[in-house]
mmCIF file of C-alpha atoms and ligand atoms in Angstrom:
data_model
loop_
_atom_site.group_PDB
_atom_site.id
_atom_site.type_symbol
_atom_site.label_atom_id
_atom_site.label_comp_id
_atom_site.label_asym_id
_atom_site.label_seq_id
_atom_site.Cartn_x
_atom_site.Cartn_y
_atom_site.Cartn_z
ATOM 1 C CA UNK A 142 0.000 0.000 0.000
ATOM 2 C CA UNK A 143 1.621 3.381 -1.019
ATOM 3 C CA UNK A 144 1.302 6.511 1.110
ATOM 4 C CA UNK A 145 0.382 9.438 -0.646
ATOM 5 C CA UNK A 146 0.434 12.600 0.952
ATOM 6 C CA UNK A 147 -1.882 14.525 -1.842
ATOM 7 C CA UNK A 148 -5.120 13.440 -4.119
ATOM 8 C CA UNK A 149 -4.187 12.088 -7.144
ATOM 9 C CA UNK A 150 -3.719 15.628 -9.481
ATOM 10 C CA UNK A 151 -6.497 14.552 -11.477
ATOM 11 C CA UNK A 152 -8.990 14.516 -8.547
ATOM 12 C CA UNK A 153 -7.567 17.787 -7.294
ATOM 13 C CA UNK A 154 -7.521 19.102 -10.968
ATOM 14 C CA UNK A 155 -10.930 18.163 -11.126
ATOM 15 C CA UNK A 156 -12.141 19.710 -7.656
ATOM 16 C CA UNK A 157 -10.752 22.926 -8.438
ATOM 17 C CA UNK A 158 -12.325 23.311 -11.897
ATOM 18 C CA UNK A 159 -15.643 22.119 -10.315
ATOM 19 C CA UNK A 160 -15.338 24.456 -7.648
ATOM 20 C CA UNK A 161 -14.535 27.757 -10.642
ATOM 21 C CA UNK A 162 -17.506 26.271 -12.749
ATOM 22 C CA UNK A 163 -19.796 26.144 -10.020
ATOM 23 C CA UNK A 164 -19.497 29.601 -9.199
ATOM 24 C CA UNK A 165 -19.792 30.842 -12.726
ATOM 25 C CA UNK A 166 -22.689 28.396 -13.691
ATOM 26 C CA UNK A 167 -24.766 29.545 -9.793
ATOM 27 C CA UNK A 168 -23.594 33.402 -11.002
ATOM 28 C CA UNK A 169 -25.523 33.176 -14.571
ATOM 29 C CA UNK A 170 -28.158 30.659 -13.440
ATOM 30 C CA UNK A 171 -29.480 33.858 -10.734
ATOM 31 C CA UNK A 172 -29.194 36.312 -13.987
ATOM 32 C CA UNK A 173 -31.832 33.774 -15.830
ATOM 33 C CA UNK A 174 -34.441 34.850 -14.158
ATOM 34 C CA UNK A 175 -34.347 37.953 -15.405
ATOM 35 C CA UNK A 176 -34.494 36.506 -18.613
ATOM 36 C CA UNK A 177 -37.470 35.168 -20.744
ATOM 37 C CA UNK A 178 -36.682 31.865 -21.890
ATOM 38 C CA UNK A 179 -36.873 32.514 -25.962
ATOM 39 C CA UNK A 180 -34.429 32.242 -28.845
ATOM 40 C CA UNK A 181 -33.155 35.316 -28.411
ATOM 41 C CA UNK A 182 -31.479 34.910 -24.954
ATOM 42 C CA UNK A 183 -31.034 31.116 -25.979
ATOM 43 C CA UNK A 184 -27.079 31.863 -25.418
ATOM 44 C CA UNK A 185 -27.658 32.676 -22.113
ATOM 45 C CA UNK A 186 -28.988 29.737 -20.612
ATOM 46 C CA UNK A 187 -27.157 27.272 -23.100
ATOM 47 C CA UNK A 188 -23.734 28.907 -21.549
ATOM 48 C CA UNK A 189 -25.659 27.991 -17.875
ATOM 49 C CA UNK A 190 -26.333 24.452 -19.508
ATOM 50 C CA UNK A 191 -23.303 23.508 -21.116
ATOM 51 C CA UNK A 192 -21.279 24.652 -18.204
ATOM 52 C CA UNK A 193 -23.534 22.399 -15.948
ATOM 53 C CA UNK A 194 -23.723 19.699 -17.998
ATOM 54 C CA UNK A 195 -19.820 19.523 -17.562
ATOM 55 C CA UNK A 196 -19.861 19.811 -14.170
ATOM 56 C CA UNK A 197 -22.239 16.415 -14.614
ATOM 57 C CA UNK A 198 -19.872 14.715 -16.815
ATOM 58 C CA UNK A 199 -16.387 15.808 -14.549
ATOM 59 C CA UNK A 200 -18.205 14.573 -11.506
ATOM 60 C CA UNK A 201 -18.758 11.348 -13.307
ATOM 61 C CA UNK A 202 -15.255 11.067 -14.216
ATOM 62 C CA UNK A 203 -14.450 12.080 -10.459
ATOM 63 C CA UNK A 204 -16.185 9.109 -8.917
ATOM 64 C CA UNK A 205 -14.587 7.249 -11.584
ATOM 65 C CA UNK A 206 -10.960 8.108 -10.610
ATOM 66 C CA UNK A 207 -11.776 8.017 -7.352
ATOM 67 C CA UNK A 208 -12.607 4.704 -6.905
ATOM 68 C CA UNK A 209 -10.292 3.027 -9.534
ATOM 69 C CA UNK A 210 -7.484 4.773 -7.278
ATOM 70 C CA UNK A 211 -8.581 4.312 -3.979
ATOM 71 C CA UNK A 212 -4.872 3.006 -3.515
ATOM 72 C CA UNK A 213 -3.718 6.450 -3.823
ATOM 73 C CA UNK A 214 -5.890 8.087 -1.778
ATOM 74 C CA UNK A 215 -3.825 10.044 1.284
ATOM 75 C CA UNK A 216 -4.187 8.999 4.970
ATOM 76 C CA UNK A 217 -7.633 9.591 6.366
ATOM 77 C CA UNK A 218 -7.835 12.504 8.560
ATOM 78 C CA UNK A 219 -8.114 12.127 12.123
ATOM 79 C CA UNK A 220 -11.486 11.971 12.993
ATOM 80 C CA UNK A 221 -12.777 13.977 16.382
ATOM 81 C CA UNK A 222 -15.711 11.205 16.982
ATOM 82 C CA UNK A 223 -17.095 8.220 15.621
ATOM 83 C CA UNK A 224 -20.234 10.876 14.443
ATOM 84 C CA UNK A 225 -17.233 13.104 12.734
ATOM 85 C CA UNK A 226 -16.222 10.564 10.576
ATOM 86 C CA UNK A 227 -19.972 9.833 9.689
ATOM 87 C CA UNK A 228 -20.609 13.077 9.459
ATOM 88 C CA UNK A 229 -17.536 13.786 6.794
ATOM 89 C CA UNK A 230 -18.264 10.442 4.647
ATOM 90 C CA UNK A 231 -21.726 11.423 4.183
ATOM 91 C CA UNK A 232 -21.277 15.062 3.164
ATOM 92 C CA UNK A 233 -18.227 13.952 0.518
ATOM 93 C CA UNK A 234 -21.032 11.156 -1.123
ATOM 94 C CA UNK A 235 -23.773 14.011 -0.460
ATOM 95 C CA UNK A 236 -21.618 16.235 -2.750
ATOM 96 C CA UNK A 237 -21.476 13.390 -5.406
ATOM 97 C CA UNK A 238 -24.646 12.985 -5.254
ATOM 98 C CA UNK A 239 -25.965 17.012 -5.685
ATOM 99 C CA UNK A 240 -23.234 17.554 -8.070
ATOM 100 C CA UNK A 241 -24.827 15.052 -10.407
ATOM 101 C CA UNK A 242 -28.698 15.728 -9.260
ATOM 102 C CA UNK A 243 -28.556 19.757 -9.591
ATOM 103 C CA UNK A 244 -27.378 19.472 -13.508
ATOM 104 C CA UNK A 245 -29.655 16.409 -14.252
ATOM 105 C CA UNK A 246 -32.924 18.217 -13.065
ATOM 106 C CA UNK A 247 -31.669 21.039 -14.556
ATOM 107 C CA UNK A 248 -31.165 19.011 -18.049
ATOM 108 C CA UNK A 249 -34.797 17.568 -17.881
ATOM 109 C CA UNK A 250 -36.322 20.679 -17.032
ATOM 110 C CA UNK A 251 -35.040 22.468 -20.407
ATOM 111 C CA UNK A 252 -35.502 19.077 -22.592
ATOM 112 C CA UNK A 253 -39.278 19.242 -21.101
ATOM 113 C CA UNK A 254 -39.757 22.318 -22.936
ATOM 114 C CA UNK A 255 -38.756 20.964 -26.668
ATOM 115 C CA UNK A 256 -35.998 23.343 -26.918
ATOM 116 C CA UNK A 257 -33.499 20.687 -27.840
ATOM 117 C CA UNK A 258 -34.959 20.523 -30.890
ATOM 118 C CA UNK A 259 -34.189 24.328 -31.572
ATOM 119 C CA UNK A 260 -30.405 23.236 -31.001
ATOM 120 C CA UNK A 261 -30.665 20.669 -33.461
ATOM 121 C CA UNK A 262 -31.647 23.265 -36.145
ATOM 122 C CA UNK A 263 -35.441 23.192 -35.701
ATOM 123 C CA UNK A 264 -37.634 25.952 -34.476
ATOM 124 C CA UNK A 265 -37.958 27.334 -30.910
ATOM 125 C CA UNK A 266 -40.996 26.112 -29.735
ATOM 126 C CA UNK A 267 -43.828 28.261 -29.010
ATOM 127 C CA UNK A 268 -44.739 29.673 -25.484
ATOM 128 C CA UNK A 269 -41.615 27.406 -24.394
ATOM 129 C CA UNK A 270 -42.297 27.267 -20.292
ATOM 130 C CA UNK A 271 -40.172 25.811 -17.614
ATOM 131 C CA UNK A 272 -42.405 23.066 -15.640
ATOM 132 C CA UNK A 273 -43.007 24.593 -12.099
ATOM 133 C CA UNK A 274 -42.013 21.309 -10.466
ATOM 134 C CA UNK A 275 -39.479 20.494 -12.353
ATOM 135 C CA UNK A 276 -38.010 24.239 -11.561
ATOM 136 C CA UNK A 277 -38.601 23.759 -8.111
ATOM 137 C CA UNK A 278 -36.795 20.552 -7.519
ATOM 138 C CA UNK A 279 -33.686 22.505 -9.349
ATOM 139 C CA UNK A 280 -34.168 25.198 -6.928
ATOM 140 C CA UNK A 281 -33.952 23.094 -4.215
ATOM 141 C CA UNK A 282 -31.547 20.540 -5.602
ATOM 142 C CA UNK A 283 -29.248 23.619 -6.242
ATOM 143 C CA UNK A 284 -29.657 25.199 -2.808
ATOM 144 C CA UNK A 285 -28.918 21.767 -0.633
ATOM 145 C CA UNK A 286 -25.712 21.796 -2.626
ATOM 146 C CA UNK A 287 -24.328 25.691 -2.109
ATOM 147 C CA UNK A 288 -25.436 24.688 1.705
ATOM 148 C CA UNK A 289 -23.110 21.307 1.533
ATOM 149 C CA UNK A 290 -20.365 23.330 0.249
ATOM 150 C CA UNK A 291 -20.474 25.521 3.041
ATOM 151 C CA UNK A 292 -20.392 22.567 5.545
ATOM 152 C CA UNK A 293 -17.815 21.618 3.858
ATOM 153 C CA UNK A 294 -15.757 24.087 3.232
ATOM 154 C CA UNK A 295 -16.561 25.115 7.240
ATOM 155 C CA UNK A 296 -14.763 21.595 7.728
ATOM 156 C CA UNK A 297 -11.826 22.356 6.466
ATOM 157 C CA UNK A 298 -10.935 25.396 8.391
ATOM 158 C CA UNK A 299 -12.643 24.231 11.894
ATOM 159 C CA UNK A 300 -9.953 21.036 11.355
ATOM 160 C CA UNK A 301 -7.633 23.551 11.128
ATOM 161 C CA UNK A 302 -8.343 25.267 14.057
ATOM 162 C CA UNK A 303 -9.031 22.320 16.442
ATOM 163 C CA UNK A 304 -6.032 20.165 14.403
ATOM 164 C CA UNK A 305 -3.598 22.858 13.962
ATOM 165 C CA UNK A 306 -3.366 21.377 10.619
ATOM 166 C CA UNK A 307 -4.225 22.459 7.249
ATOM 167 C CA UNK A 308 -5.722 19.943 4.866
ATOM 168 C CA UNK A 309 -5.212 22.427 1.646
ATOM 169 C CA UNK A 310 -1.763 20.973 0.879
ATOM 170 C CA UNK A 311 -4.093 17.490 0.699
ATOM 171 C CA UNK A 312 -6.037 18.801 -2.542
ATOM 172 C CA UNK A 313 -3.015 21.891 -3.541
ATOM 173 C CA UNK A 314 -2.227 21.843 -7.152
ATOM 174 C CA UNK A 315 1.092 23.161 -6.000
HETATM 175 C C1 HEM D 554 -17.755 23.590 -5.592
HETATM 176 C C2 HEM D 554 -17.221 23.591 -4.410
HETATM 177 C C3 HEM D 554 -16.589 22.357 -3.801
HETATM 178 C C4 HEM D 554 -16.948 21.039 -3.935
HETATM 179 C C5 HEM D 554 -18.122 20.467 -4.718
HETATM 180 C C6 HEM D 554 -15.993 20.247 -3.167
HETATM 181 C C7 HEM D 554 -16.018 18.857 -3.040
HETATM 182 C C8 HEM D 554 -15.090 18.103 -2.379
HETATM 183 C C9 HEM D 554 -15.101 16.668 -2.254
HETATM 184 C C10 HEM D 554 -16.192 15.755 -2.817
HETATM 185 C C11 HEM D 554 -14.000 16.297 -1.563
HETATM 186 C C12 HEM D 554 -13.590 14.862 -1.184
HETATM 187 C C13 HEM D 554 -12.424 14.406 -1.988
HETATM 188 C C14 HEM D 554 -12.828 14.002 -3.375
HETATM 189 O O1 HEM D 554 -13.599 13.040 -3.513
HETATM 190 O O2 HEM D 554 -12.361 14.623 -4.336
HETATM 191 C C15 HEM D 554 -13.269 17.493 -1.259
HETATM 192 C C16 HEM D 554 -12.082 17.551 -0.578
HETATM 193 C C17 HEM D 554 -11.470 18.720 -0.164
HETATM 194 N N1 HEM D 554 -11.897 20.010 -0.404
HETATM 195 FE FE1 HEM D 554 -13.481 20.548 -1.498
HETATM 196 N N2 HEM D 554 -15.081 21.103 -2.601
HETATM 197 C C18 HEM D 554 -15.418 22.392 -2.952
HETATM 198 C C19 HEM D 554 -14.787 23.556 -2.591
HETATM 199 C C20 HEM D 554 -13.711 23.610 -1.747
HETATM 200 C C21 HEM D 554 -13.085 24.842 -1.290
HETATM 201 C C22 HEM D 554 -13.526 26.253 -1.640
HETATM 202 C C23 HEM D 554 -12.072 24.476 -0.481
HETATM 203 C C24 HEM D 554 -11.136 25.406 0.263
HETATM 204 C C25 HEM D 554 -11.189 25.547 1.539
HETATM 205 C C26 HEM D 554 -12.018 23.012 -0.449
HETATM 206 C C27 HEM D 554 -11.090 22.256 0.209
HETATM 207 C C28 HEM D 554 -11.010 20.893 0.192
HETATM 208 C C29 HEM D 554 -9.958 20.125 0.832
HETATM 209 C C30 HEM D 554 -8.774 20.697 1.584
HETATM 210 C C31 HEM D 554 -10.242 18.769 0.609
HETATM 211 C C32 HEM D 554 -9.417 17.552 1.085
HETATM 212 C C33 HEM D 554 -9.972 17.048 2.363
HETATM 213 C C34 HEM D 554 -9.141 15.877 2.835
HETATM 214 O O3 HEM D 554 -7.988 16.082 3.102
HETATM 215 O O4 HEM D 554 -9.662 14.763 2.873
HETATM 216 N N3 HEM D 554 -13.044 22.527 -1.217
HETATM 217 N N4 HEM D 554 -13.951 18.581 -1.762
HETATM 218 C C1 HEM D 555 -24.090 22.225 -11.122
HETATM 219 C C2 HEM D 555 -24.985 22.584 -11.985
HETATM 220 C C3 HEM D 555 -26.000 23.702 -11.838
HETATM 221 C C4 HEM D 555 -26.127 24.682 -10.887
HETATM 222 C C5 HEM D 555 -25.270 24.908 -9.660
HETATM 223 C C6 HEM D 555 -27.258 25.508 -11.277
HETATM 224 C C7 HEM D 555 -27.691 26.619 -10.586
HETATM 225 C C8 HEM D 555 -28.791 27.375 -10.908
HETATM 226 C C9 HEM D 555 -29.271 28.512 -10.178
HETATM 227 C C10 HEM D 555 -28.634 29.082 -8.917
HETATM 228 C C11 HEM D 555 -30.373 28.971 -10.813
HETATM 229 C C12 HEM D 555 -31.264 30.133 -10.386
HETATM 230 C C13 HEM D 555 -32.431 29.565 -9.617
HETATM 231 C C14 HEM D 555 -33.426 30.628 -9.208
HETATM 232 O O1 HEM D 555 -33.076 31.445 -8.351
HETATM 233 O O2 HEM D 555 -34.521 30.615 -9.733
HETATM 234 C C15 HEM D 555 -30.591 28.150 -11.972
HETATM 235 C C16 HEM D 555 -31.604 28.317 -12.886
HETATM 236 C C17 HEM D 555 -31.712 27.592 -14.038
HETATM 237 N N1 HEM D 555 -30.989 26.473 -14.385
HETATM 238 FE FE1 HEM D 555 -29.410 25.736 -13.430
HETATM 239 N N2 HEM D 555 -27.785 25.009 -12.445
HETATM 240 C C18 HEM D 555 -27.035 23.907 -12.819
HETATM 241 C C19 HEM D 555 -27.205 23.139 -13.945
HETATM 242 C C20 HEM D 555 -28.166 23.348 -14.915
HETATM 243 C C21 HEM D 555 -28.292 22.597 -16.154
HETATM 244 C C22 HEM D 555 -27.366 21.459 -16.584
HETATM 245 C C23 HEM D 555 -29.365 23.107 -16.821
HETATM 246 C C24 HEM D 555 -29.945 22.720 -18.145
HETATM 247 C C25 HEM D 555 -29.422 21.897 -19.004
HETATM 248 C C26 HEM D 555 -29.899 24.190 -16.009
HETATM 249 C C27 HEM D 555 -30.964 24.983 -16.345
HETATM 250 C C28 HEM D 555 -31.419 26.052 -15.628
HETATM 251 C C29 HEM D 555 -32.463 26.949 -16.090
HETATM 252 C C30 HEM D 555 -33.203 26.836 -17.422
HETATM 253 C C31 HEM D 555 -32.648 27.904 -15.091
HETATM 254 C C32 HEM D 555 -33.552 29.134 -15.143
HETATM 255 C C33 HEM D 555 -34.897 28.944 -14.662
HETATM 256 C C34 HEM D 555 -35.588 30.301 -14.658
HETATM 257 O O3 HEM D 555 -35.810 30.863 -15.726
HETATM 258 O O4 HEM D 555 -35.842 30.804 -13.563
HETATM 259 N N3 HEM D 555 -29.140 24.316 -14.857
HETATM 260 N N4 HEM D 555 -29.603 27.167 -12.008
#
């Protein structure tokens, strides 16, 4: 068993671009409401699309990596508790989770409309409206995951302050 003392630079690659995309993608998606959703402002939420999408497809990837080279993981941290540890697994597989949710409801709520089609070369369809569930479960899917990165982020520097040590280096490009 090897002992790394970083993620593998793809994962930390990867959770660095995430992080820069997901502030970009939750920065245009609170413009689109000002927006009517018509061909004309069609770049605007296909930018907010594509951009998630991505984040879908990297997080795929991520879980990918991260389980074909769970030899090369570093050390666990040292956990305060038995509920610490819990607590830390579950937000990590929580972030999976709404990284791949938020963009996927997201996805189905535009396809819903027909404006796909519009991308393929065909017309925009008519009175094209976002279904109010559909929008709601993106709302909401998108809101447990700025909250999760907030835990987690929190984590990081409350180990730091009860640890005295910093887990950056752990995920530092550098
Ligand atoms: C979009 C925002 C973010 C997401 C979705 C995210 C997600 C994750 C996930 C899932 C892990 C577990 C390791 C893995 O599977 O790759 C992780 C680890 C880590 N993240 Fe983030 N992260 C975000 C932002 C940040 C920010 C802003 C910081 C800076 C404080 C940070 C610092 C870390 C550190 C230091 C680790 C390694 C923890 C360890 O040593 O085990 N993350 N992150
Ligand atoms: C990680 C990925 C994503 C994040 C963080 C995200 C975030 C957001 C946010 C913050 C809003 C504004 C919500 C509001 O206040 O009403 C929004 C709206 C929207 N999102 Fe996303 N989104 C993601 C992925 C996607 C994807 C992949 C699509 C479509 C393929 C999509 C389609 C939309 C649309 C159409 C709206 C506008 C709804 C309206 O007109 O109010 N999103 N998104």
């Amino acid at each position: 068993m090897m002992h790394m003392t970083k993620y593998p630079k793809s994962l930390i690659f990867i959770h660095w671009l995430t992080f820069f995309l997901i502030l970009i993608i939750f920065y245009i998606g609170l413009t689109l409401e000002d927006y009517e959703f018509n061909a004309a402002n069609m770049n605007r939420f296909r930018l907010h699309a594509i951009l998630g999408v991505t984040v879908l497809i990297l997080t795929v990837i991520r879980a990918y990596v991260r389980l074909t080279k769970s030899d090369q993981l570093p050390p666990k941290i040292t956990y305060y508790s038995a509920f610490h540890k819990a607590f830390v697994v579950s937000v990590h597989y929580l972030l999976y989770i709404f990284l791949i949710l938020a963009p996927l409801i997201g996805f189905i709520m535009v396809y819903q409309t027909g404006a796909l089609t519009y991308d393929l070369g065909g017309p925009f369809p008519t009175d094209a409206e976002f279904d109010a569930g559909l929008l709601l479960l993106h709302q909401i899917a998108v809101f447990i995951l700025a909250a999760l990165i907030v835990v987690h982020v929190a984590g990081v520097f409350i180990y730091k302050l009860k640890t005295g040590k910093s887990l950056l280096s752990r995920m530092s490009i550098f």
